[in-house]
PDB file of C-alpha atoms in Angstrom:
ATOM      1  CA  UNK A  10     121.196  24.166   3.417  1.00 63.00           C
ATOM      2  CA  UNK A  11     120.377  27.882   4.071  1.00 74.00           C
ATOM      3  CA  UNK A  12     119.241  29.787   7.326  1.00 84.00           C
ATOM      4  CA  UNK A  13     115.843  28.683   8.558  1.00 86.00           C
ATOM      5  CA  UNK A  14     113.503  31.128   8.675  1.00 86.00           C
ATOM      6  CA  UNK A  15     109.980  31.231  10.463  1.00 85.00           C
ATOM      7  CA  UNK A  16     106.892  30.703   8.360  1.00 81.00           C
ATOM      8  CA  UNK A  17     104.035  33.119   8.531  1.00 84.00           C
ATOM      9  CA  UNK A  18     100.738  32.609   7.003  1.00 83.00           C
ATOM     10  CA  UNK A  19      97.514  34.782   7.349  1.00 88.00           C
ATOM     11  CA  UNK A  20      94.027  34.127   5.932  1.00 87.00           C
ATOM     12  CA  UNK A  21      90.639  35.795   6.305  1.00 92.00           C
ATOM     13  CA  UNK A  22      87.921  33.872   7.752  1.00 90.00           C
ATOM     14  CA  UNK A  23      84.273  35.266   7.210  1.00 95.00           C
ATOM     15  CA  UNK A  24      82.968  33.891  10.779  1.00 95.00           C
ATOM     16  CA  UNK A  25      82.019  35.069  13.850  1.00 97.00           C
ATOM     17  CA  UNK A  26      85.045  34.595  16.473  1.00 94.00           C
ATOM     18  CA  UNK A  27      82.779  32.631  18.599  1.00 94.00           C
ATOM     19  CA  UNK A  28      82.520  30.136  15.720  1.00 91.00           C
ATOM     20  CA  UNK A  29      86.160  30.243  14.796  1.00 88.00           C
ATOM     21  CA  UNK A  30      86.938  29.479  18.961  1.00 87.00           C
ATOM     22  CA  UNK A  31      84.441  26.927  18.859  1.00 87.00           C
ATOM     23  CA  UNK A  32      85.782  24.792  15.787  1.00 83.00           C
ATOM     24  CA  UNK A  33      89.445  25.315  17.253  1.00 81.00           C
ATOM     25  CA  UNK A  34      88.488  23.203  20.226  1.00 82.00           C
ATOM     26  CA  UNK A  35      87.037  20.474  18.707  1.00 83.00           C
ATOM     27  CA  UNK A  36      89.898  17.886  18.571  1.00 79.00           C
ATOM     28  CA  UNK A  37      87.769  15.771  15.845  1.00 81.00           C
ATOM     29  CA  UNK A  38      87.744  18.709  13.420  1.00 80.00           C
ATOM     30  CA  UNK A  39      91.219  20.296  14.313  1.00 76.00           C
ATOM     31  CA  UNK A  40      93.654  18.110  11.850  1.00 79.00           C
ATOM     32  CA  UNK A  41      91.001  19.076   9.130  1.00 80.00           C
ATOM     33  CA  UNK A  42      92.101  22.584   9.262  1.00 76.00           C
ATOM     34  CA  UNK A  43      95.474  22.424  10.511  1.00 78.00           C
ATOM     35  CA  UNK A  44      97.772  20.594   8.479  1.00 78.00           C
ATOM     36  CA  UNK A  45     100.503  20.230  11.172  1.00 78.00           C
ATOM     37  CA  UNK A  46      98.427  17.550  12.948  1.00 76.00           C
ATOM     38  CA  UNK A  47      97.007  14.282  12.084  1.00 80.00           C
ATOM     39  CA  UNK A  48      95.277  13.681  15.186  1.00 79.00           C
ATOM     40  CA  UNK A  49      95.006  15.498  18.646  1.00 79.00           C
ATOM     41  CA  UNK A  50      94.073  13.204  21.655  1.00 83.00           C
ATOM     42  CA  UNK A  51      93.105  14.622  24.592  1.00 84.00           C
ATOM     43  CA  UNK A  52      94.917  13.228  27.644  1.00 90.00           C
ATOM     44  CA  UNK A  53      93.864  15.166  30.751  1.00 90.00           C
ATOM     45  CA  UNK A  54      92.967  18.492  32.345  1.00 89.00           C
ATOM     46  CA  UNK A  55      95.811  20.467  34.787  1.00 91.00           C
ATOM     47  CA  UNK A  56      94.701  21.689  37.925  1.00 93.00           C
ATOM     48  CA  UNK A  57      94.710  25.058  36.240  1.00 93.00           C
ATOM     49  CA  UNK A  58      91.909  24.215  33.990  1.00 87.00           C
ATOM     50  CA  UNK A  59      94.108  23.953  30.800  1.00 87.00           C
ATOM     51  CA  UNK A  60      93.521  20.800  28.737  1.00 84.00           C
ATOM     52  CA  UNK A  61      96.721  18.354  27.594  1.00 87.00           C
ATOM     53  CA  UNK A  62      96.982  16.664  24.598  1.00 83.00           C
ATOM     54  CA  UNK A  63      98.662  13.872  22.474  1.00 81.00           C
ATOM     55  CA  UNK A  64      99.609  14.863  19.134  1.00 71.00           C
TER      56      UNK A  64
END
């Protein structure tokens, strides 16, 4: 096998940034557009306000 190189993908999304942000925060919809995950399950919130997830 050869050297592993990172994969870079870019696409144009014709939507306001606020809508894109809203959809990226919806754990039910996230696997629909991000093929790296089949499910994203929230597990809690840290003291600093960040959410934690089980993938």
